[in-house]
XYZ file of C-alpha atoms in Angstrom:
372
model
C -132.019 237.168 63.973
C -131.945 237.857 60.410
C -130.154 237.237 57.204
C -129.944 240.699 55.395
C -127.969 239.712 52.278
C -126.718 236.382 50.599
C -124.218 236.409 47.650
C -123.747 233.032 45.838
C -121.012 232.083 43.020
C -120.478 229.271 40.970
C -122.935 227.708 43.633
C -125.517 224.780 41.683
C -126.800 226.632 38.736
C -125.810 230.234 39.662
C -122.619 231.498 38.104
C -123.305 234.712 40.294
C -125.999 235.653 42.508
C -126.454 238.999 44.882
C -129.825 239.147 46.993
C -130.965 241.461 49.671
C -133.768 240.550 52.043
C -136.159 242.069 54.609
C -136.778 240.644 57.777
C -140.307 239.737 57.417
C -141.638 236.687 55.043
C -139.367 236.624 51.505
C -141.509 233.981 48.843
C -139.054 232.914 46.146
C -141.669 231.818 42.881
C -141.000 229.881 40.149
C -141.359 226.311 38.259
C -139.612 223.466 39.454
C -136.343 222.896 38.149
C -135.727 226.481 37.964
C -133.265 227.125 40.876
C -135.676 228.065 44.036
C -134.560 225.445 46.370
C -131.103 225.639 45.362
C -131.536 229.880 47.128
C -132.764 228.254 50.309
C -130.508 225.924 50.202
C -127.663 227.805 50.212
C -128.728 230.167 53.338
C -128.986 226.478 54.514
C -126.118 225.596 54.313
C -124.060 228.820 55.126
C -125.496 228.127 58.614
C -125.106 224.514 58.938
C -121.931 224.157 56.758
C -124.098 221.184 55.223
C -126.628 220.430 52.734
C -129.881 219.226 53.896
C -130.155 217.502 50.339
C -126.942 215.836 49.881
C -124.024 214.328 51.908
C -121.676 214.773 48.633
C -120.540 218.738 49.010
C -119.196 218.246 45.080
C -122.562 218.386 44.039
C -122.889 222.178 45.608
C -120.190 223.149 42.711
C -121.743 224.143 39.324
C -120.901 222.272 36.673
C -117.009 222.173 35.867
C -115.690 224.757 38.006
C -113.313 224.463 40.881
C -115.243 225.551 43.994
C -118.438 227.376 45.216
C -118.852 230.356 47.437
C -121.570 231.216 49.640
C -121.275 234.397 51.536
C -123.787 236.062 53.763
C -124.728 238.939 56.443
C -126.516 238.158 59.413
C -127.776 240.187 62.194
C -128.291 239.532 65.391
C -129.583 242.074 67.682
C -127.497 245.309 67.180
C -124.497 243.364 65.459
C -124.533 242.328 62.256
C -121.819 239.522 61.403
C -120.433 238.396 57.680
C -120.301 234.943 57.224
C -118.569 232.735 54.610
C -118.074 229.162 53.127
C -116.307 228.076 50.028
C -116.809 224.263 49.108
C -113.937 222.965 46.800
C -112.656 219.598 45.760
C -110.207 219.775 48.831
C -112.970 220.626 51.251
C -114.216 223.109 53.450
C -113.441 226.470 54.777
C -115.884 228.460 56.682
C -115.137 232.335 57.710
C -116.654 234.160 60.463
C -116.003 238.045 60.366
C -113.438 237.985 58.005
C -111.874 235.191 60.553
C -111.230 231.542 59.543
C -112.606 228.978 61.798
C -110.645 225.888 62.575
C -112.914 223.712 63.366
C -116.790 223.519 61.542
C -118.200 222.467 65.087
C -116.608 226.793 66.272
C -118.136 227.952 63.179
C -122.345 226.767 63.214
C -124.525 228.146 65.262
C -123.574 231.764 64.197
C -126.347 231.723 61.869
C -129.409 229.605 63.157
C -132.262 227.702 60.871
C -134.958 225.901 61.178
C -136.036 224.264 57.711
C -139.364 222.477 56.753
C -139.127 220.394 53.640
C -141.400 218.002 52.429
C -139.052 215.254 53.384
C -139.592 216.247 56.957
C -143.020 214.879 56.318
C -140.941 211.330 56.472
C -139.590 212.547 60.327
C -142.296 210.254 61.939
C -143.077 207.567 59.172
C -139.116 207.843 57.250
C -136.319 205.746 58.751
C -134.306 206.233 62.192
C -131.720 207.576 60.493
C -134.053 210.550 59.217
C -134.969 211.004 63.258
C -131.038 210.733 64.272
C -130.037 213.477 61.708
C -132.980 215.638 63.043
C -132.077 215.465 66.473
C -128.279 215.924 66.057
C -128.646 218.733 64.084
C -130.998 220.490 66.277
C -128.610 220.180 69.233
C -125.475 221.043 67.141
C -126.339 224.525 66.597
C -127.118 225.321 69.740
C -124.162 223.365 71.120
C -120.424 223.472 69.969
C -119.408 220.492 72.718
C -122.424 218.227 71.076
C -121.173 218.500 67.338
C -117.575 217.890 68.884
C -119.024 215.158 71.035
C -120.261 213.736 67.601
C -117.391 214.098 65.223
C -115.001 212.819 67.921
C -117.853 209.309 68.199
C -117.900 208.759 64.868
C -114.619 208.454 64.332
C -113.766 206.367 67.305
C -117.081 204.088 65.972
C -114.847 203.962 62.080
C -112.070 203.146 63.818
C -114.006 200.385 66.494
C -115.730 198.876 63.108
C -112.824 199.005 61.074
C -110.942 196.536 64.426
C -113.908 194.312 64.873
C -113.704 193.493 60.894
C -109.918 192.677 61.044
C -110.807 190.502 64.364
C -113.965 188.676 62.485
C -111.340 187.582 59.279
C -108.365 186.890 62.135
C -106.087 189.661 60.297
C -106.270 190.662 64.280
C -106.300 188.642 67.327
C -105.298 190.482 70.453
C -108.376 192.078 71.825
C -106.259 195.083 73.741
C -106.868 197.928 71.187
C -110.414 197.363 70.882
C -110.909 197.676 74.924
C -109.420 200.906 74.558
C -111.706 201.842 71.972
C -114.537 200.729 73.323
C -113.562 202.765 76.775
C -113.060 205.495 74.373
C -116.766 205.309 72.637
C -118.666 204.613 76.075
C -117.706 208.127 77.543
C -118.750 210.035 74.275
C -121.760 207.944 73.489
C -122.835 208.164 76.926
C -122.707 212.226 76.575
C -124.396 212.185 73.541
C -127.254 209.888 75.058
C -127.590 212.460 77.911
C -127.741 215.509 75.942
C -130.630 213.630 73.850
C -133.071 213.416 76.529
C -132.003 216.888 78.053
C -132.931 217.950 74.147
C -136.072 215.812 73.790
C -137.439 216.953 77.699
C -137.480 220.519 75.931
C -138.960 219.747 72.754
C -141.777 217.919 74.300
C -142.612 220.488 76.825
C -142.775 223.110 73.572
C -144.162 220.342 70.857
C -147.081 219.347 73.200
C -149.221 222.330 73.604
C -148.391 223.480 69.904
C -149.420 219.857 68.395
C -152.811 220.759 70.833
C -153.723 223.458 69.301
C -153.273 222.094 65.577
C -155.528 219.549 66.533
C -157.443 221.664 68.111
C -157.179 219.771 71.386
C -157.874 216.734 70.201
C -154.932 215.073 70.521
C -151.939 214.678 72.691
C -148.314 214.404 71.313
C -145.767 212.635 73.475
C -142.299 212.278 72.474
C -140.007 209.365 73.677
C -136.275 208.189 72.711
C -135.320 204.937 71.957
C -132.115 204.018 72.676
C -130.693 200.282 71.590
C -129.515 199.287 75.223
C -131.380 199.776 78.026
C -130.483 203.639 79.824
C -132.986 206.360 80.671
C -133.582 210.304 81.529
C -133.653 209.167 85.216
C -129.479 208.120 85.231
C -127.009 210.595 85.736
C -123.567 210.139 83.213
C -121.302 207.846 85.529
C -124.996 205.574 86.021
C -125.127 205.369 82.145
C -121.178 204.331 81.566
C -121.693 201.363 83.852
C -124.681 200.118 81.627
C -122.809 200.397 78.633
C -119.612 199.216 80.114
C -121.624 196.326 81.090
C -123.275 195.866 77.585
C -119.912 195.826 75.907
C -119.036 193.523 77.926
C -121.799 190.884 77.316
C -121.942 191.356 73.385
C -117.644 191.558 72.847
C -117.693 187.715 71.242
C -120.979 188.551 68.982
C -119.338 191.746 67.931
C -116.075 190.257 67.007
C -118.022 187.519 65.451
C -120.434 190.214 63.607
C -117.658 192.934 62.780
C -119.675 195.419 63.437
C -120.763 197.660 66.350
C -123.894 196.616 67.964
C -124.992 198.842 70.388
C -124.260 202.884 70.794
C -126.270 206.581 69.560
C -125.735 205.440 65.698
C -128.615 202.794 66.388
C -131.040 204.939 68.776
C -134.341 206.094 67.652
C -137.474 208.316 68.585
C -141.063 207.605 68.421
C -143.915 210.010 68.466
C -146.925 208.627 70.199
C -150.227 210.584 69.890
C -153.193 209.533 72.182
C -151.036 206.865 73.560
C -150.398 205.343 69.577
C -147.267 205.004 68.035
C -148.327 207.393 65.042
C -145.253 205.841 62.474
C -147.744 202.384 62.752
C -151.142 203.870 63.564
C -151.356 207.351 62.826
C -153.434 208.633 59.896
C -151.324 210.518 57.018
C -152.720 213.792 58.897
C -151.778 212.857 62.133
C -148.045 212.015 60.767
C -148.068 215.343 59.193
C -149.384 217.276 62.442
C -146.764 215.729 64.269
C -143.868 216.830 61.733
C -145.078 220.267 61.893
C -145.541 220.951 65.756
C -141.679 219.482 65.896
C -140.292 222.088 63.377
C -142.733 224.705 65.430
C -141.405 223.421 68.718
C -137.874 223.769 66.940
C -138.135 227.491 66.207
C -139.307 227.942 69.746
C -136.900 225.625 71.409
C -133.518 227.844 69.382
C -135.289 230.989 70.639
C -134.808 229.886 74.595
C -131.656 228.805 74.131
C -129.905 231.744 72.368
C -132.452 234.544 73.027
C -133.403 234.932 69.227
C -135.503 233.445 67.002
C -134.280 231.300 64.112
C -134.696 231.996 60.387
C -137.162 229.815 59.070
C -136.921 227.999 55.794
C -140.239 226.646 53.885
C -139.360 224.369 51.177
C -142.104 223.946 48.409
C -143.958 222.793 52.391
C -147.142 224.668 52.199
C -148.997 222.796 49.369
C -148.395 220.064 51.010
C -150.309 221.415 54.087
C -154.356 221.305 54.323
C -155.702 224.964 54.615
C -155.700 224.789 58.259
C -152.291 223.480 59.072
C -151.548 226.203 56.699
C -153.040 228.745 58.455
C -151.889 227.698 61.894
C -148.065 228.086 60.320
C -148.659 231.053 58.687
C -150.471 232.382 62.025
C -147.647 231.479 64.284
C -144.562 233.038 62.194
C -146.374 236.233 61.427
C -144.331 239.378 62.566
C -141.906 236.808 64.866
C -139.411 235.058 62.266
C -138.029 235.995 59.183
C -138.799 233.336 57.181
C -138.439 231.990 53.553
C -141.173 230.014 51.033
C -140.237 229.042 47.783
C -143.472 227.787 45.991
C -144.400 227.567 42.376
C -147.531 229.473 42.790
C -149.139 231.026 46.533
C -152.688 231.361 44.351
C -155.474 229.614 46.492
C -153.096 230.502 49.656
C -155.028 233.741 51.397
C -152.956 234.930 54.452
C -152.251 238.122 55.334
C -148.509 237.008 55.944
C -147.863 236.607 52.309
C -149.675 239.314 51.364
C -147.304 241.357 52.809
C -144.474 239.395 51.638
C -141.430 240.807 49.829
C -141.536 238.235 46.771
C -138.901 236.825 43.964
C -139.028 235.407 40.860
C -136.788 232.547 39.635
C -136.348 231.488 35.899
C -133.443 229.522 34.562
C -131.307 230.337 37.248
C -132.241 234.121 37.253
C -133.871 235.892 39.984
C -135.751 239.292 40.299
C -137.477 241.290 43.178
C -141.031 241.558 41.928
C -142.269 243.028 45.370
């Protein structure tokens, strides 16, 4: 899988922008605040019909205009399929040949990424949150039910919050409706809990030899969930709505007395234990950054069983931020395999054969020119 062609307009701080690319390694140079990140992105977010930088689509729109457009070409095997999203005030509208998608959860997953950023450094020392995101959007664009599964919990978990805060200040005081919510959130949260481990079981069988050899087999990465009530892998889905059915039922008067939902996937976690130590507490800055890389390696590997393709990988301003040998291993693993992207101020003191051969771009002030 590869993205042959992106056109951006009114998109950040590009009134207009037409790009071809090859399917082998594209570098996009330049200073910083000169518009490389806001190029990768965009092919970002024409997959994931999200930013990886912001929650607030209005800042995708440049400065005083009405909306931004971000259309794109990708192929996959023999076919090669146009994709586009325009962000305006209003919202969202994604198009998949030429055809408008109803739903956002129909539309990802027709283009798939993988993106390394250095705030993926933060996946193993940032906050749960940070892990939650990663893990959700991982499964989401390989799976239409999950990202379904999620939009349809979240808004049962507003709507459970918004009851348990008129039942804390007595605006409320029959209990009914929140039963039926909270019958409502056990079956999706148990689904998403299940399709977590199913994920993680995968990860860690591709994350564990690939952190191995990065280390070179010195260390051993293990991979475990976290959830905030006590299920595990070993329960099937009816085995895991009894526990939380149970759970609900112990914590109903604290809830009510909190306003707030205690328990469910919003308050799960993940930690990465190498050599049998939690590496967010113990692990050196090296070890933390080993770990974040085999994940995102694992990732591209991971996509490429699922769907039969590889991703397209995205390197954000990532590879200073890697010693010369994590650089190498990278660079070693995606050669000839992914099409990928780097945007980097300079590659001088980088020597790989990889991006060598790289087709490579220029940015200035929002202008951007094939230089190779």
């Amino acid at each position: 899988m590869y993205i042959e062609n992106i056109s951006l307009r009114n998109y950040r701080n590009y009134t207009e922008l037409n790009l071809t690319f090859e399917n082998k390694v594209n570098v996009i140079l330049g200073e910083n605040a000169q518009g490389k990140t806001n190029v990768m992105e965009s092919i970002f977010v024409l997959a994931m019909a999200k930013s990886h930088r912001t929650s607030n689509d209005k800042e995708l729109i440049r400065w005083d205009e009405e909306y931004a457009k971000i259309e794109g070409r990708v192929r996959k095997r023999n076919t090669s399929i146009p994709l586009e999203l325009t962000i305006s005030k209003k919202g969202k509208k994604a198009k998949c040949n030429h055809i408008e998608q109803r739903k956002l959860s129909q539309y990802v997953g027709n283009m798939n990424v993988v993106m390394f950023a250095p705030e993926d450094l933060n996946l193993v020392k940032g906050s749960p949150l940070v892990r939650r995101r990663f893990i959700d959007m991982e499964i989401g664009q390989v799976s239409p039910v999950y990202l379904h599964d999620m939009s349809q919990y979240h808004k049962i978990l507003q709507q459970r919050n918004h009851y348990l805060k008129l039942l804390q200040t007595r605006k409320q005081t029959d209990t009914t409706m929140l039963d039926v919510l909270t019958d409502q959130f056990i079956q999706y949260a148990a689904k998403i809990v299940e399709r977590r481990y199913e994920f993680l079981l995968k990860l860690q069988q591709w994350a564990e030899p690939i952190h191995s050899g990065i280390s070179r087999n010195l260390e051993v990465l293990k991979i475990q969930y976290k959830p905030s009530l006590d299920v595990s892998e070993s329960m099937d889905l009816t085995k895991m709505i009894e526990v939380y059915t149970e759970k609900f039922d112990k914590i109903k008067t604290r809830e009510i007395e909190r306003g707030v939902t205690l328990v469910g996937p919003h308050r799960d976690d993940l930690v990465f234990f190498v050599n049998d130590r939690d590496v967010q507490t113990y692990g050196s800055q090296g070890q933390q950054r080993t770990t974040a890389l085999s994940l995102k390696l694992a990732e591209i590997e991971l996509i490429h069983e699922e769907i039969g393709e590889y991703p397209i990988l995205l390197l954000d301003d990532v590879l200073s931020e890697l010693d010369d040998f994590r650089q190498s291993h990278l660079l070693n693993t995606i050669q000839g395999k992914v099409q990928t992207f780097v945007t980097t101020p300079s590659v001088d003191g980088i020597d790989h054969q990889t991006l060598r051969e790289a087709s490579t771009f220029y940015v200035s002030q929002g202008s951007i020119k094939k230089v190779k």
